[in-house]
Amino acid sequence: MKKRIDLTGRQFGDLTVLGKAETKQKGRFWNAKCVCGNELVVKQSDLKNQVVTNCGHEEETAVKEVKKAAPKKAKAPAKKTSKGTGHVGVSKVELKSGTRYKANISVDGKNKHLGTFDTLEEAVAARQEAEEQYRQ
């Protein structure tokens, strides 16, 4: 038989577990006291998985208010890789005959090969031309 865990006295966020709660619901429930003084009954899995960390009270400390008021940062757009050339859609290819540069562009979710070039400048020019052509 599985040994029962005793959470009495343990701290979960702002909640301190007082003891096991007597409920008719299925599962293990605990009586907990919040730092603000409210008491509540919380499911054991919610405590352990930090789903419930306080009674839902409004934080009154200045530090917590500042954190709440801080605007969320907008997510930065996904970076396109340049594969070491410094140019998006242009990659360096090492061959026995020497270094070449490959230009590609993605159109409607499909990758299009624009060609393999002797110089980086030629590959970049091909990529820019393709961007103008496909992005209209």
JSON list of C-alpha atoms in Angstrom, two decimals:
[
{"chain": "A", "resi": 1, "resn": "MET", "atom": "CA", "xyz": [0.00, 0.00, 0.00]},
{"chain": "A", "resi": 2, "resn": "LYS", "atom": "CA", "xyz": [1.19, 3.49, -0.85]},
{"chain": "A", "resi": 3, "resn": "LYS", "atom": "CA", "xyz": [2.41, 5.60, 2.08]},
{"chain": "A", "resi": 4, "resn": "ARG", "atom": "CA", "xyz": [0.27, 8.73, 2.60]},
{"chain": "A", "resi": 5, "resn": "ILE", "atom": "CA", "xyz": [2.05, 12.07, 2.53]},
{"chain": "A", "resi": 6, "resn": "ASP", "atom": "CA", "xyz": [1.48, 14.43, 5.47]},
{"chain": "A", "resi": 7, "resn": "LEU", "atom": "CA", "xyz": [1.55, 18.05, 4.30]},
{"chain": "A", "resi": 8, "resn": "THR", "atom": "CA", "xyz": [0.76, 19.53, 7.71]},
{"chain": "A", "resi": 9, "resn": "GLY", "atom": "CA", "xyz": [2.93, 22.58, 8.40]},
{"chain": "A", "resi": 10, "resn": "ARG", "atom": "CA", "xyz": [4.27, 22.82, 4.85]},
{"chain": "A", "resi": 11, "resn": "GLN", "atom": "CA", "xyz": [4.21, 26.12, 2.97]},
{"chain": "A", "resi": 12, "resn": "PHE", "atom": "CA", "xyz": [2.89, 26.40, -0.62]},
{"chain": "A", "resi": 13, "resn": "GLY", "atom": "CA", "xyz": [3.19, 30.00, -1.81]},
{"chain": "A", "resi": 14, "resn": "ASP", "atom": "CA", "xyz": [1.11, 32.10, 0.63]},
{"chain": "A", "resi": 15, "resn": "LEU", "atom": "CA", "xyz": [-0.65, 29.02, 2.06]},
{"chain": "A", "resi": 16, "resn": "THR", "atom": "CA", "xyz": [0.36, 27.05, 5.14]},
{"chain": "A", "resi": 17, "resn": "VAL", "atom": "CA", "xyz": [-1.22, 23.62, 5.49]},
{"chain": "A", "resi": 18, "resn": "LEU", "atom": "CA", "xyz": [-3.05, 23.19, 8.84]},
{"chain": "A", "resi": 19, "resn": "GLY", "atom": "CA", "xyz": [-4.14, 19.58, 8.50]},
{"chain": "A", "resi": 20, "resn": "LYS", "atom": "CA", "xyz": [-6.17, 17.03, 6.57]},
{"chain": "A", "resi": 21, "resn": "ALA", "atom": "CA", "xyz": [-9.68, 18.16, 5.61]},
{"chain": "A", "resi": 22, "resn": "GLU", "atom": "CA", "xyz": [-12.70, 15.92, 6.03]},
{"chain": "A", "resi": 23, "resn": "THR", "atom": "CA", "xyz": [-14.66, 16.03, 2.77]},
{"chain": "A", "resi": 24, "resn": "LYS", "atom": "CA", "xyz": [-16.95, 13.69, 0.91]},
{"chain": "A", "resi": 25, "resn": "GLN", "atom": "CA", "xyz": [-15.30, 14.54, -2.39]},
{"chain": "A", "resi": 26, "resn": "LYS", "atom": "CA", "xyz": [-12.94, 12.09, -4.07]},
{"chain": "A", "resi": 27, "resn": "GLY", "atom": "CA", "xyz": [-9.27, 12.89, -3.54]},
{"chain": "A", "resi": 28, "resn": "ARG", "atom": "CA", "xyz": [-7.05, 14.20, -0.74]},
{"chain": "A", "resi": 29, "resn": "PHE", "atom": "CA", "xyz": [-7.95, 17.63, 0.62]},
{"chain": "A", "resi": 30, "resn": "TRP", "atom": "CA", "xyz": [-6.17, 19.84, 3.12]},
{"chain": "A", "resi": 31, "resn": "ASN", "atom": "CA", "xyz": [-7.16, 22.77, 5.32]},
{"chain": "A", "resi": 32, "resn": "ALA", "atom": "CA", "xyz": [-4.82, 25.69, 4.63]},
{"chain": "A", "resi": 33, "resn": "LYS", "atom": "CA", "xyz": [-4.39, 29.20, 6.01]},
{"chain": "A", "resi": 34, "resn": "CYS", "atom": "CA", "xyz": [-3.36, 32.11, 3.82]},
{"chain": "A", "resi": 35, "resn": "VAL", "atom": "CA", "xyz": [-1.00, 34.88, 4.98]},
{"chain": "A", "resi": 36, "resn": "CYS", "atom": "CA", "xyz": [-3.98, 37.27, 4.93]},
{"chain": "A", "resi": 37, "resn": "GLY", "atom": "CA", "xyz": [-5.78, 35.08, 7.52]},
{"chain": "A", "resi": 38, "resn": "ASN", "atom": "CA", "xyz": [-8.35, 33.35, 5.30]},
{"chain": "A", "resi": 39, "resn": "GLU", "atom": "CA", "xyz": [-8.76, 29.60, 5.66]},
{"chain": "A", "resi": 40, "resn": "LEU", "atom": "CA", "xyz": [-9.70, 27.33, 2.79]},
{"chain": "A", "resi": 41, "resn": "VAL", "atom": "CA", "xyz": [-9.84, 23.68, 1.71]},
{"chain": "A", "resi": 42, "resn": "VAL", "atom": "CA", "xyz": [-7.46, 22.81, -1.13]},
{"chain": "A", "resi": 43, "resn": "LYS", "atom": "CA", "xyz": [-6.93, 19.62, -3.13]},
{"chain": "A", "resi": 44, "resn": "GLN", "atom": "CA", "xyz": [-3.51, 18.03, -2.52]},
{"chain": "A", "resi": 45, "resn": "SER", "atom": "CA", "xyz": [-2.60, 17.90, -6.21]},
{"chain": "A", "resi": 46, "resn": "ASP", "atom": "CA", "xyz": [-3.38, 21.62, -6.59]},
{"chain": "A", "resi": 47, "resn": "LEU", "atom": "CA", "xyz": [-1.00, 22.41, -3.73]},
{"chain": "A", "resi": 48, "resn": "LYS", "atom": "CA", "xyz": [1.81, 20.20, -4.97]},
{"chain": "A", "resi": 49, "resn": "ASN", "atom": "CA", "xyz": [1.50, 21.39, -8.59]},
{"chain": "A", "resi": 50, "resn": "GLN", "atom": "CA", "xyz": [1.26, 25.04, -7.43]},
{"chain": "A", "resi": 51, "resn": "VAL", "atom": "CA", "xyz": [-2.12, 25.53, -9.08]},
{"chain": "A", "resi": 52, "resn": "VAL", "atom": "CA", "xyz": [-3.31, 27.21, -5.87]},
{"chain": "A", "resi": 53, "resn": "THR", "atom": "CA", "xyz": [-0.76, 29.35, -4.00]},
{"chain": "A", "resi": 54, "resn": "ASN", "atom": "CA", "xyz": [-3.07, 31.80, -2.17]},
{"chain": "A", "resi": 55, "resn": "CYS", "atom": "CA", "xyz": [-6.72, 32.30, -1.29]},
{"chain": "A", "resi": 56, "resn": "GLY", "atom": "CA", "xyz": [-7.26, 34.76, -4.14]},
{"chain": "A", "resi": 57, "resn": "HIS", "atom": "CA", "xyz": [-6.77, 37.85, -1.98]},
{"chain": "A", "resi": 58, "resn": "GLU", "atom": "CA", "xyz": [-5.45, 41.08, -3.44]},
{"chain": "A", "resi": 59, "resn": "GLU", "atom": "CA", "xyz": [-1.77, 41.54, -2.66]},
{"chain": "A", "resi": 60, "resn": "GLU", "atom": "CA", "xyz": [-1.28, 44.66, -0.58]},
{"chain": "A", "resi": 61, "resn": "THR", "atom": "CA", "xyz": [2.48, 45.03, -0.53]},
{"chain": "A", "resi": 62, "resn": "ALA", "atom": "CA", "xyz": [4.03, 47.71, -2.72]},
{"chain": "A", "resi": 63, "resn": "VAL", "atom": "CA", "xyz": [6.48, 45.28, -4.30]},
{"chain": "A", "resi": 64, "resn": "LYS", "atom": "CA", "xyz": [3.72, 42.98, -5.51]},
{"chain": "A", "resi": 65, "resn": "GLU", "atom": "CA", "xyz": [1.69, 45.95, -6.79]},
{"chain": "A", "resi": 66, "resn": "VAL", "atom": "CA", "xyz": [4.64, 47.10, -8.91]},
{"chain": "A", "resi": 67, "resn": "LYS", "atom": "CA", "xyz": [4.97, 43.64, -10.39]},
{"chain": "A", "resi": 68, "resn": "LYS", "atom": "CA", "xyz": [1.27, 43.54, -11.23]},
{"chain": "A", "resi": 69, "resn": "ALA", "atom": "CA", "xyz": [1.33, 46.98, -12.88]},
{"chain": "A", "resi": 70, "resn": "ALA", "atom": "CA", "xyz": [4.37, 46.28, -15.07]},
{"chain": "A", "resi": 71, "resn": "PRO", "atom": "CA", "xyz": [3.33, 45.95, -18.71]},
{"chain": "A", "resi": 72, "resn": "LYS", "atom": "CA", "xyz": [4.00, 42.64, -20.39]},
{"chain": "A", "resi": 73, "resn": "LYS", "atom": "CA", "xyz": [6.74, 42.65, -22.99]},
{"chain": "A", "resi": 74, "resn": "ALA", "atom": "CA", "xyz": [5.65, 41.94, -26.53]},
{"chain": "A", "resi": 75, "resn": "LYS", "atom": "CA", "xyz": [7.05, 38.76, -27.94]},
{"chain": "A", "resi": 76, "resn": "ALA", "atom": "CA", "xyz": [9.88, 39.34, -30.38]},
{"chain": "A", "resi": 77, "resn": "PRO", "atom": "CA", "xyz": [9.25, 38.02, -33.88]},
{"chain": "A", "resi": 78, "resn": "ALA", "atom": "CA", "xyz": [10.96, 34.77, -34.75]},
{"chain": "A", "resi": 79, "resn": "LYS", "atom": "CA", "xyz": [14.51, 35.26, -35.95]},
{"chain": "A", "resi": 80, "resn": "LYS", "atom": "CA", "xyz": [15.38, 34.05, -39.41]},
{"chain": "A", "resi": 81, "resn": "THR", "atom": "CA", "xyz": [18.70, 32.28, -39.58]},
{"chain": "A", "resi": 82, "resn": "SER", "atom": "CA", "xyz": [21.57, 33.43, -41.74]},
{"chain": "A", "resi": 83, "resn": "LYS", "atom": "CA", "xyz": [23.78, 30.33, -41.38]},
{"chain": "A", "resi": 84, "resn": "GLY", "atom": "CA", "xyz": [26.94, 32.31, -40.75]},
{"chain": "A", "resi": 85, "resn": "THR", "atom": "CA", "xyz": [26.82, 34.60, -43.79]},
{"chain": "A", "resi": 86, "resn": "GLY", "atom": "CA", "xyz": [25.04, 37.48, -42.10]},
{"chain": "A", "resi": 87, "resn": "HIS", "atom": "CA", "xyz": [22.28, 37.38, -44.73]},
{"chain": "A", "resi": 88, "resn": "VAL", "atom": "CA", "xyz": [18.93, 35.64, -44.43]},
{"chain": "A", "resi": 89, "resn": "GLY", "atom": "CA", "xyz": [18.37, 32.92, -47.04]},
{"chain": "A", "resi": 90, "resn": "VAL", "atom": "CA", "xyz": [22.04, 32.70, -48.01]},
{"chain": "A", "resi": 91, "resn": "SER", "atom": "CA", "xyz": [24.22, 29.88, -46.73]},
{"chain": "A", "resi": 92, "resn": "LYS", "atom": "CA", "xyz": [27.85, 28.96, -47.18]},
{"chain": "A", "resi": 93, "resn": "VAL", "atom": "CA", "xyz": [28.64, 25.65, -48.88]},
{"chain": "A", "resi": 94, "resn": "GLU", "atom": "CA", "xyz": [32.12, 24.12, -48.62]},
{"chain": "A", "resi": 95, "resn": "LEU", "atom": "CA", "xyz": [33.00, 22.01, -51.65]},
{"chain": "A", "resi": 96, "resn": "LYS", "atom": "CA", "xyz": [36.24, 20.34, -52.80]},
{"chain": "A", "resi": 97, "resn": "SER", "atom": "CA", "xyz": [36.45, 22.94, -55.53]},
{"chain": "A", "resi": 98, "resn": "GLY", "atom": "CA", "xyz": [36.09, 25.80, -53.01]},
{"chain": "A", "resi": 99, "resn": "THR", "atom": "CA", "xyz": [33.53, 27.84, -51.13]},
{"chain": "A", "resi": 100, "resn": "ARG", "atom": "CA", "xyz": [30.20, 28.58, -52.79]},
{"chain": "A", "resi": 101, "resn": "TYR", "atom": "CA", "xyz": [27.07, 30.39, -51.60]},
{"chain": "A", "resi": 102, "resn": "LYS", "atom": "CA", "xyz": [23.56, 28.98, -51.89]},
{"chain": "A", "resi": 103, "resn": "ALA", "atom": "CA", "xyz": [20.48, 31.23, -52.01]},
{"chain": "A", "resi": 104, "resn": "ASN", "atom": "CA", "xyz": [17.01, 30.03, -50.94]},
{"chain": "A", "resi": 105, "resn": "ILE", "atom": "CA", "xyz": [13.62, 31.57, -50.26]},
{"chain": "A", "resi": 106, "resn": "SER", "atom": "CA", "xyz": [10.47, 30.13, -48.69]},
{"chain": "A", "resi": 107, "resn": "VAL", "atom": "CA", "xyz": [7.26, 30.81, -50.64]},
{"chain": "A", "resi": 108, "resn": "ASP", "atom": "CA", "xyz": [3.87, 29.54, -49.43]},
{"chain": "A", "resi": 109, "resn": "GLY", "atom": "CA", "xyz": [5.64, 27.19, -47.01]},
{"chain": "A", "resi": 110, "resn": "LYS", "atom": "CA", "xyz": [7.81, 25.64, -49.73]},
{"chain": "A", "resi": 111, "resn": "ASN", "atom": "CA", "xyz": [11.55, 26.16, -50.01]},
{"chain": "A", "resi": 112, "resn": "LYS", "atom": "CA", "xyz": [12.75, 27.39, -53.42]},
{"chain": "A", "resi": 113, "resn": "HIS", "atom": "CA", "xyz": [16.40, 27.01, -54.41]},
{"chain": "A", "resi": 114, "resn": "LEU", "atom": "CA", "xyz": [17.56, 30.18, -56.19]},
{"chain": "A", "resi": 115, "resn": "GLY", "atom": "CA", "xyz": [20.99, 28.94, -57.20]},
{"chain": "A", "resi": 116, "resn": "THR", "atom": "CA", "xyz": [24.56, 28.40, -56.11]},
{"chain": "A", "resi": 117, "resn": "PHE", "atom": "CA", "xyz": [26.96, 31.31, -56.59]},
{"chain": "A", "resi": 118, "resn": "ASP", "atom": "CA", "xyz": [30.72, 31.90, -56.51]},
{"chain": "A", "resi": 119, "resn": "THR", "atom": "CA", "xyz": [30.49, 35.07, -54.41]},
{"chain": "A", "resi": 120, "resn": "LEU", "atom": "CA", "xyz": [28.43, 36.12, -51.44]},
{"chain": "A", "resi": 121, "resn": "GLU", "atom": "CA", "xyz": [27.36, 39.32, -53.20]},
{"chain": "A", "resi": 122, "resn": "GLU", "atom": "CA", "xyz": [25.84, 37.38, -56.12]},
{"chain": "A", "resi": 123, "resn": "ALA", "atom": "CA", "xyz": [23.89, 35.12, -53.75]},
{"chain": "A", "resi": 124, "resn": "VAL", "atom": "CA", "xyz": [22.62, 38.11, -51.74]},
{"chain": "A", "resi": 125, "resn": "ALA", "atom": "CA", "xyz": [21.56, 39.90, -54.92]},
{"chain": "A", "resi": 126, "resn": "ALA", "atom": "CA", "xyz": [19.66, 36.79, -56.09]},
{"chain": "A", "resi": 127, "resn": "ARG", "atom": "CA", "xyz": [17.92, 36.52, -52.71]},
{"chain": "A", "resi": 128, "resn": "GLN", "atom": "CA", "xyz": [16.92, 40.21, -52.72]},
{"chain": "A", "resi": 129, "resn": "GLU", "atom": "CA", "xyz": [15.60, 39.92, -56.29]},
{"chain": "A", "resi": 130, "resn": "ALA", "atom": "CA", "xyz": [13.54, 36.88, -55.31]},
{"chain": "A", "resi": 131, "resn": "GLU", "atom": "CA", "xyz": [12.16, 38.71, -52.24]},
{"chain": "A", "resi": 132, "resn": "GLU", "atom": "CA", "xyz": [10.94, 41.53, -54.47]},
{"chain": "A", "resi": 133, "resn": "GLN", "atom": "CA", "xyz": [9.45, 39.07, -56.95]},
{"chain": "A", "resi": 134, "resn": "TYR", "atom": "CA", "xyz": [7.66, 36.78, -54.43]},
{"chain": "A", "resi": 135, "resn": "ARG", "atom": "CA", "xyz": [6.63, 39.33, -51.82]},
{"chain": "A", "resi": 136, "resn": "GLN", "atom": "CA", "xyz": [4.39, 41.42, -54.11]}
]
